[in-house]
Each structure stands twice: as C-alpha cells, then as structure tokens.
Amino acid sequence: MSVAEARDGRARKGAVQRALEAVGAENLSLLIALAILVALIASQSDAFFSSRNMLNIAQNMAVTGLVAVGMTMVIVSAGLDISAGSIAGVAGVVCALLVTQAGTLVGGVAGGVAAGALLGLVNASIINYLRVNPVVATLATLSAFRGVAFLIAPEGKPVGVLDPTFALLGSGRLFQVAGFPGLPIAFLIMAVAAIAGHFVMSQTVFGRSIYSMGGNPAAARLAGIDLNRMRLAIYTIAGALSGLAGVILVARTSSGQPQAGTGLELEAITSVFLGGRCWRGARGPSRGRCSRSSCSPCCRTG
C-alpha cells in the first residue's frame, strides 16, 4: 500500500469516527430502525415524502416538541416533570375561558402560558421546600392539576372556541405560494422555542448551571449556584412551554378540554431520551451524546 493510499485510508477512518461521535454509537441501532420504518411507510405511499405531508407532520409534532424543550431542561438538571400533560390541560381551559368570556385573543394566549408557568412553579416549590422527590411530586400533581382543569371548566365540560383568527395559531400557514402549502405557524413557534432553548443551554451561564446541577449538585452548590432558585426557574420555564402547548391544542381543536394533553408528558419524555439525553443530568443535546463513562448505570447497560 502506498503512502498516499494509507493517508486516504486514515482520512476516511477519521471521517467515519467523527460521524460516529457526532451521531453517538449508542444511537446507531435507533437510526437504523428509524430508517427501516420510514422505508416501509414510504413504500406504501408515494405521497409520504411530499412537501404537504412533511409539513403536516411538522404541524402535528409542534405540541410535543414544545413540551420536550422544557422537559429537556428539567431532565438535564436531574429532575422530571410527569405533570406536563395536565398542565397543558389546565392552560387550555384557562385560555379558552379568556378567549370566549373576556373576548381577548392575546389575553387568552398570555393567560394559558401564565397558568402553565404558575403550575410549574408549584411543582418546583413542592420539590424544593417539601423535599419531595421530583417523580413523586409531579406524579401527584399530574392528578391534582387534571382535577383543577375539570374544576375551572364550566360543569367540567369542554369550552368551545369558535374564533377563526385564534384557530390560525394551531392550523394556520405562512408563506403560502403556488405549489407550496406554507409553513405551519405552530411548527414555527416550536422551532423558535427549540432554537432559544438550545442557545440558553449552550451559550449562557444559566444553561451551564443546569448542566452543573444535573452532573454534580454538591459541587454546583459549592460553586455558588443556588439550586432552589435554579429549580424554580427551570420548572417555571417548562410549565410555561407546556402551557403554550395547551394553547396550541385549543387553537387546533377549537375547544378547551380538561382532559386535553393526556399522555403528552410520556411523548415528551420519550422525545428527550431519543434525542440523546441520559437519565441523570449533565448530558444533553448541547453537550454531546451520553457516554458509558458519564451516564448512570441504566444507560451503561443500554
């Protein structure tokens, strides 16, 4: 083998190694399974890869994506929020009531997001000051918040929102031209939230503090990070994003339903872990994939 061929071989090997590091060797089986699934679905329909179908998928993933952005912050900080779906349900009812009874679209959106933030703050307060495990605390509030949604809904029934302008938030499109169905507004909102979340986690002191408290809470405390205050902020942000997801659900279905968002937390948690997050903190999309040396025992066996 000539020197040039050996050099080319090392270059190819280096490129493959860099690609594996970027994707994560532990995610190869997932990507292969996903590729097979996509190939099977696409073989049954020629319209699967059409722009209209891709944009419809993007619109449908917006609600889960919004919750997943906040859930990423929670999980990276070594927490968990099982009540996200119930928060979305409460926020949806609050939004629907404000739009129908107060007649304010902006107030409805703001009220739904504020309701989500408030419930996220309740979760953090229970965890901080009552010293309850995040899983236990949010499992309890999962049922409690769902009950709140039924209590504030008139007679526990869905609240209809028949406003075409408000419906655009859930099913409207922008940049519609001939032959192009347009970008879903809900997807654009999710994309903005995801980009903002990535920036916060990778470029700000707040984001680095989240990684620190997830990786080693004791060291983070000794470094001067107020863990209680950080947890309050993280769960409030996650609650606000869950509230925004609930608002989009109302706009999409034209009704604020107390049972809306059921199972949404499981979809969001699954999305976070499929995106490369390990069970315990310190690892996330902005810090690379989890490795066997830095993850919890449950990740090492997987």
Short mmCIF file of C-alpha atoms in Angstrom, two decimals:
data_model
loop_
_atom_site.label_atom_id
_atom_site.label_comp_id
_atom_site.label_asym_id
_atom_site.label_seq_id
_atom_site.Cartn_x
_atom_site.Cartn_y
_atom_site.Cartn_z
CA MET A 1 0.00 0.00 0.00
CA SER A 2 1.39 3.37 -1.00
CA VAL A 3 1.81 6.27 1.40
CA ALA A 4 -0.98 8.17 -0.39
CA GLU A 5 -3.40 5.24 -0.07
CA ALA A 6 -2.59 4.85 3.63
CA ARG A 7 -3.17 8.57 4.15
CA ASP A 8 -6.52 8.37 2.34
CA GLY A 9 -7.48 5.37 4.45
CA ARG A 10 -6.71 7.23 7.67
CA ALA A 11 -8.68 10.25 6.42
CA ARG A 12 -11.71 8.07 5.65
CA LYS A 13 -11.41 6.37 9.02
CA GLY A 14 -11.18 9.74 10.71
CA ALA A 15 -14.30 10.98 8.90
CA VAL A 16 -16.24 7.86 9.90
CA GLN A 17 -15.09 8.20 13.50
CA ARG A 18 -16.11 11.86 13.60
CA ALA A 19 -19.53 10.95 12.15
CA LEU A 20 -20.00 8.25 14.80
CA GLU A 21 -19.04 10.68 17.55
CA ALA A 22 -21.50 13.26 16.20
CA VAL A 23 -24.37 10.76 15.99
CA GLY A 24 -23.44 8.67 19.01
CA ALA A 25 -22.59 4.99 18.65
CA GLU A 26 -25.38 4.07 21.06
CA ASN A 27 -27.90 5.72 18.71
CA LEU A 28 -26.96 3.77 15.57
CA SER A 29 -29.46 0.99 16.23
CA LEU A 30 -32.18 3.60 16.74
CA LEU A 31 -31.31 5.34 13.47
CA ILE A 32 -31.23 2.04 11.59
CA ALA A 33 -34.65 1.08 12.98
CA LEU A 34 -35.99 4.52 12.10
CA ALA A 35 -34.63 4.26 8.55
CA ILE A 36 -36.27 0.85 8.11
CA LEU A 37 -39.58 2.17 9.46
CA VAL A 38 -39.50 5.18 7.14
CA ALA A 39 -38.64 2.96 4.18
CA LEU A 40 -41.56 0.63 4.95
CA ILE A 41 -44.02 3.52 5.27
CA ALA A 42 -42.71 5.26 2.15
CA SER A 43 -43.03 2.04 0.14
CA GLN A 44 -46.77 2.03 0.82
CA SER A 45 -47.41 5.56 -0.37
CA ASP A 46 -45.75 7.82 -2.93
CA ALA A 47 -47.05 10.87 -1.05
CA PHE A 48 -45.09 10.20 2.14
CA PHE A 49 -42.14 12.40 1.17
CA SER A 50 -44.32 15.08 -0.41
CA SER A 51 -43.91 18.60 0.93
CA ARG A 52 -47.52 18.68 2.09
CA ASN A 53 -47.17 15.50 4.14
CA MET A 54 -43.84 16.61 5.65
CA LEU A 55 -45.37 19.93 6.69
CA ASN A 56 -48.40 18.16 8.16
CA ILE A 57 -46.03 16.04 10.26
CA ALA A 58 -44.21 19.20 11.34
CA GLN A 59 -47.51 20.76 12.41
CA ASN A 60 -48.54 17.71 14.39
CA MET A 61 -45.22 17.48 16.24
CA ALA A 62 -45.34 21.10 17.43
CA VAL A 63 -47.23 20.39 20.66
CA THR A 64 -44.96 17.53 21.74
CA GLY A 65 -41.90 19.50 20.66
CA LEU A 66 -42.77 22.49 22.83
CA VAL A 67 -43.17 20.31 25.91
CA ALA A 68 -39.95 18.45 25.05
CA VAL A 69 -37.93 21.69 25.02
CA GLY A 70 -38.89 22.41 28.61
CA MET A 71 -38.59 18.75 29.58
CA THR A 72 -35.00 18.74 28.30
CA MET A 73 -34.06 21.46 30.79
CA VAL A 74 -35.80 19.57 33.59
CA ILE A 75 -34.16 16.23 32.82
CA VAL A 76 -30.68 17.68 32.27
CA SER A 77 -30.97 19.19 35.75
CA ALA A 78 -31.64 15.65 37.07
CA GLY A 79 -35.36 16.30 37.54
CA LEU A 80 -38.55 15.06 35.92
CA ASP A 81 -41.97 16.53 35.23
CA ILE A 82 -44.70 13.94 34.82
CA SER A 83 -47.44 16.57 35.13
CA ALA A 84 -46.72 18.32 31.80
CA GLY A 85 -49.83 16.92 30.10
CA SER A 86 -52.09 18.03 32.95
CA ILE A 87 -50.50 21.50 32.90
CA ALA A 88 -51.33 21.71 29.20
CA GLY A 89 -54.93 20.76 30.00
CA VAL A 90 -55.30 23.48 32.66
CA ALA A 91 -53.68 26.07 30.40
CA GLY A 92 -56.01 25.12 27.57
CA VAL A 93 -59.12 25.60 29.70
CA VAL A 94 -57.84 28.94 31.04
CA CYS A 95 -57.07 30.11 27.52
CA ALA A 96 -60.47 29.04 26.20
CA LEU A 97 -62.29 30.81 29.05
CA LEU A 98 -60.39 34.05 28.47
CA VAL A 99 -60.99 33.98 24.72
CA THR A 100 -64.70 33.21 24.98
CA GLN A 101 -65.72 35.13 28.10
CA ALA A 102 -63.24 38.01 28.10
CA GLY A 103 -63.05 38.25 24.32
CA THR A 104 -59.28 38.73 24.19
CA LEU A 105 -57.11 36.52 22.00
CA VAL A 106 -53.81 37.90 23.27
CA GLY A 107 -55.06 37.65 26.84
CA GLY A 108 -56.07 34.04 26.22
CA VAL A 109 -52.62 33.09 24.97
CA ALA A 110 -50.90 35.02 27.77
CA GLY A 111 -53.26 33.56 30.36
CA GLY A 112 -52.61 30.00 29.21
CA VAL A 113 -48.84 30.47 29.29
CA ALA A 114 -49.05 32.19 32.70
CA ALA A 115 -51.19 29.37 34.09
CA GLY A 116 -48.60 26.85 32.91
CA ALA A 117 -45.77 28.86 34.46
CA LEU A 118 -47.66 29.08 37.76
CA LEU A 119 -48.24 25.34 37.91
CA GLY A 120 -44.58 24.72 37.07
CA LEU A 121 -43.70 27.00 39.98
CA VAL A 122 -45.98 24.90 42.21
CA ASN A 123 -44.09 21.76 41.17
CA ALA A 124 -40.73 23.34 41.95
CA SER A 125 -41.96 24.63 45.31
CA ILE A 126 -43.13 21.18 46.36
CA ILE A 127 -39.77 19.69 45.35
CA ASN A 128 -37.71 22.45 46.97
CA TYR A 129 -39.45 23.21 50.22
CA LEU A 130 -41.26 19.96 50.99
CA ARG A 131 -38.23 17.92 49.91
CA VAL A 132 -40.31 15.58 47.77
CA ASN A 133 -38.69 13.53 45.03
CA PRO A 134 -39.46 15.08 41.59
CA VAL A 135 -41.01 11.85 40.31
CA VAL A 136 -43.31 11.52 43.33
CA ALA A 137 -44.16 15.23 43.38
CA THR A 138 -45.08 15.54 39.73
CA LEU A 139 -46.88 12.20 39.74
CA ALA A 140 -49.12 13.63 42.45
CA THR A 141 -49.64 16.93 40.65
CA LEU A 142 -50.42 15.01 37.47
CA SER A 143 -53.72 14.01 39.04
CA ALA A 144 -54.17 17.21 41.03
CA PHE A 145 -53.77 19.53 38.05
CA ARG A 146 -56.13 17.39 35.98
CA GLY A 147 -58.70 17.86 38.70
CA VAL A 148 -58.09 21.61 38.62
CA ALA A 149 -58.81 21.61 34.89
CA PHE A 150 -62.19 19.96 35.48
CA LEU A 151 -62.96 22.33 38.35
CA ILE A 152 -62.38 25.54 36.39
CA ALA A 153 -64.19 24.29 33.27
CA PRO A 154 -67.94 25.14 33.46
CA GLU A 155 -69.60 21.94 34.70
CA GLY A 156 -66.40 20.10 33.81
CA LYS A 157 -67.25 20.27 30.11
CA PRO A 158 -65.10 21.41 27.15
CA VAL A 159 -65.15 25.14 26.38
CA GLY A 160 -65.78 25.80 22.69
CA VAL A 161 -63.68 28.48 20.97
CA LEU A 162 -65.17 29.36 17.59
CA ASP A 163 -62.78 32.09 16.54
CA PRO A 164 -61.19 31.70 13.09
CA THR A 165 -58.39 34.12 13.94
CA PHE A 166 -57.42 32.17 17.04
CA ALA A 167 -57.63 28.89 15.10
CA LEU A 168 -54.78 30.10 12.87
CA LEU A 169 -52.41 29.55 15.79
CA GLY A 170 -52.99 25.82 15.60
CA SER A 171 -53.65 25.19 11.91
CA GLY A 172 -52.63 28.37 10.05
CA ARG A 173 -49.86 28.52 7.46
CA LEU A 174 -47.40 31.23 6.44
CA PHE A 175 -45.61 31.83 3.12
CA GLN A 176 -48.22 30.01 1.03
CA VAL A 177 -47.43 30.22 -2.65
CA ALA A 178 -48.43 28.25 -5.71
CA GLY A 179 -47.39 24.63 -5.24
CA PHE A 180 -46.19 25.19 -1.65
CA PRO A 181 -48.70 24.64 1.18
CA GLY A 182 -46.93 27.03 3.54
CA LEU A 183 -45.11 26.67 6.85
CA PRO A 184 -47.34 25.80 9.84
CA ILE A 185 -47.46 28.58 12.42
CA ALA A 186 -47.41 26.04 15.25
CA PHE A 187 -44.21 24.50 13.87
CA LEU A 188 -42.54 27.92 13.59
CA ILE A 189 -43.40 28.61 17.23
CA MET A 190 -41.87 25.29 18.24
CA ALA A 191 -38.77 25.96 16.12
CA VAL A 192 -38.25 29.35 17.77
CA ALA A 193 -38.63 27.76 21.21
CA ALA A 194 -36.17 24.98 20.31
CA ILE A 195 -33.57 27.41 18.98
CA ALA A 196 -33.96 29.62 22.04
CA GLY A 197 -33.65 26.58 24.32
CA HIS A 198 -30.51 25.41 22.54
CA PHE A 199 -28.96 28.87 22.84
CA VAL A 200 -29.79 29.10 26.54
CA MET A 201 -28.40 25.63 27.28
CA SER A 202 -25.18 26.03 25.28
CA GLN A 203 -24.30 29.73 25.44
CA THR A 204 -25.49 31.13 28.76
CA VAL A 205 -24.44 30.89 32.39
CA PHE A 206 -27.94 29.71 33.23
CA GLY A 207 -27.61 26.78 30.83
CA ARG A 208 -24.19 25.80 32.15
CA SER A 209 -25.60 25.95 35.66
CA ILE A 210 -28.32 23.48 34.62
CA TYR A 211 -25.66 21.04 33.43
CA SER A 212 -23.71 21.57 36.65
CA MET A 213 -26.62 20.88 38.99
CA GLY A 214 -27.53 17.80 36.98
CA GLY A 215 -24.00 16.42 36.91
CA ASN A 216 -22.95 17.09 40.50
CA PRO A 217 -25.39 19.01 42.72
CA ALA A 218 -22.96 19.16 45.63
CA ALA A 219 -20.20 20.68 43.51
CA ALA A 220 -22.67 23.09 41.93
CA ARG A 221 -23.78 24.26 45.38
CA LEU A 222 -20.17 24.75 46.48
CA ALA A 223 -19.57 26.73 43.28
CA GLY A 224 -22.21 29.23 44.39
CA ILE A 225 -25.20 28.01 42.36
CA ASP A 226 -28.49 28.40 44.22
CA LEU A 227 -30.10 25.06 43.41
CA ASN A 228 -33.51 26.01 44.79
CA ARG A 229 -33.66 29.18 42.72
CA MET A 230 -32.45 27.33 39.63
CA ARG A 231 -35.08 24.64 40.10
CA LEU A 232 -37.81 27.27 40.45
CA ALA A 233 -36.72 28.86 37.17
CA ILE A 234 -36.37 25.55 35.31
CA TYR A 235 -39.79 24.19 36.28
CA THR A 236 -41.42 27.56 35.62
CA ILE A 237 -39.99 27.65 32.09
CA ALA A 238 -41.05 24.05 31.49
CA GLY A 239 -44.54 24.84 32.79
CA ALA A 240 -44.81 27.91 30.55
CA LEU A 241 -43.88 25.84 27.49
CA SER A 242 -46.41 23.18 28.49
CA GLY A 243 -48.97 25.98 28.83
CA LEU A 244 -48.13 27.23 25.34
CA ALA A 245 -48.57 23.68 24.06
CA GLY A 246 -52.01 23.62 25.68
CA VAL A 247 -52.91 26.90 23.97
CA ILE A 248 -51.96 25.44 20.58
CA LEU A 249 -54.09 22.38 21.35
CA VAL A 250 -57.06 24.68 21.97
CA ALA A 251 -56.44 26.51 18.70
CA ARG A 252 -56.18 23.23 16.83
CA THR A 253 -59.31 21.60 18.26
CA SER A 254 -61.37 24.80 18.74
CA SER A 255 -62.12 23.81 22.33
CA GLY A 256 -60.51 23.86 25.74
CA GLN A 257 -60.88 20.31 27.01
CA PRO A 258 -59.98 19.42 30.62
CA GLN A 259 -58.69 16.04 29.50
CA ALA A 260 -56.50 17.53 26.75
CA GLY A 261 -52.82 16.64 26.91
CA THR A 262 -53.35 13.19 28.38
CA GLY A 263 -50.18 11.19 27.72
CA LEU A 264 -48.34 14.25 26.42
CA GLU A 265 -45.72 14.01 29.16
CA LEU A 266 -44.77 10.48 28.10
CA GLU A 267 -44.37 11.56 24.48
CA ALA A 268 -42.18 14.48 25.55
CA ILE A 269 -40.02 12.37 27.87
CA THR A 270 -39.58 9.78 25.12
CA SER A 271 -38.59 12.51 22.68
CA VAL A 272 -35.96 13.83 25.09
CA PHE A 273 -34.37 10.42 25.63
CA LEU A 274 -34.46 9.54 21.93
CA GLY A 275 -32.66 12.84 21.35
CA GLY A 276 -29.64 11.55 23.30
CA ARG A 277 -30.37 12.50 26.92
CA CYS A 278 -29.28 10.15 29.69
CA TRP A 279 -31.36 9.53 32.78
CA ARG A 280 -29.23 11.58 35.15
CA GLY A 281 -28.11 15.12 34.47
CA ALA A 282 -25.02 16.67 32.89
CA ARG A 283 -25.64 15.32 29.41
CA GLY A 284 -27.89 16.75 26.75
CA PRO A 285 -28.08 17.67 23.07
CA SER A 286 -25.83 20.71 23.57
CA ARG A 287 -23.10 18.76 25.36
CA GLY A 288 -22.89 15.73 23.09
CA ARG A 289 -24.24 12.22 23.37
CA CYS A 290 -24.07 10.20 26.54
CA SER A 291 -21.04 8.02 27.03
CA ARG A 292 -20.61 4.85 29.04
CA SER A 293 -18.28 6.55 31.48
CA SER A 294 -20.51 9.52 32.30
CA CYS A 295 -24.02 8.08 32.31
CA SER A 296 -25.96 6.39 35.02
CA PRO A 297 -25.91 2.59 35.36
CA CYS A 298 -29.20 2.27 33.49
CA CYS A 299 -27.65 3.97 30.45
CA ARG A 300 -24.49 1.87 30.60
CA THR A 301 -26.47 -1.34 30.22
CA GLY A 302 -28.45 0.01 27.29
#
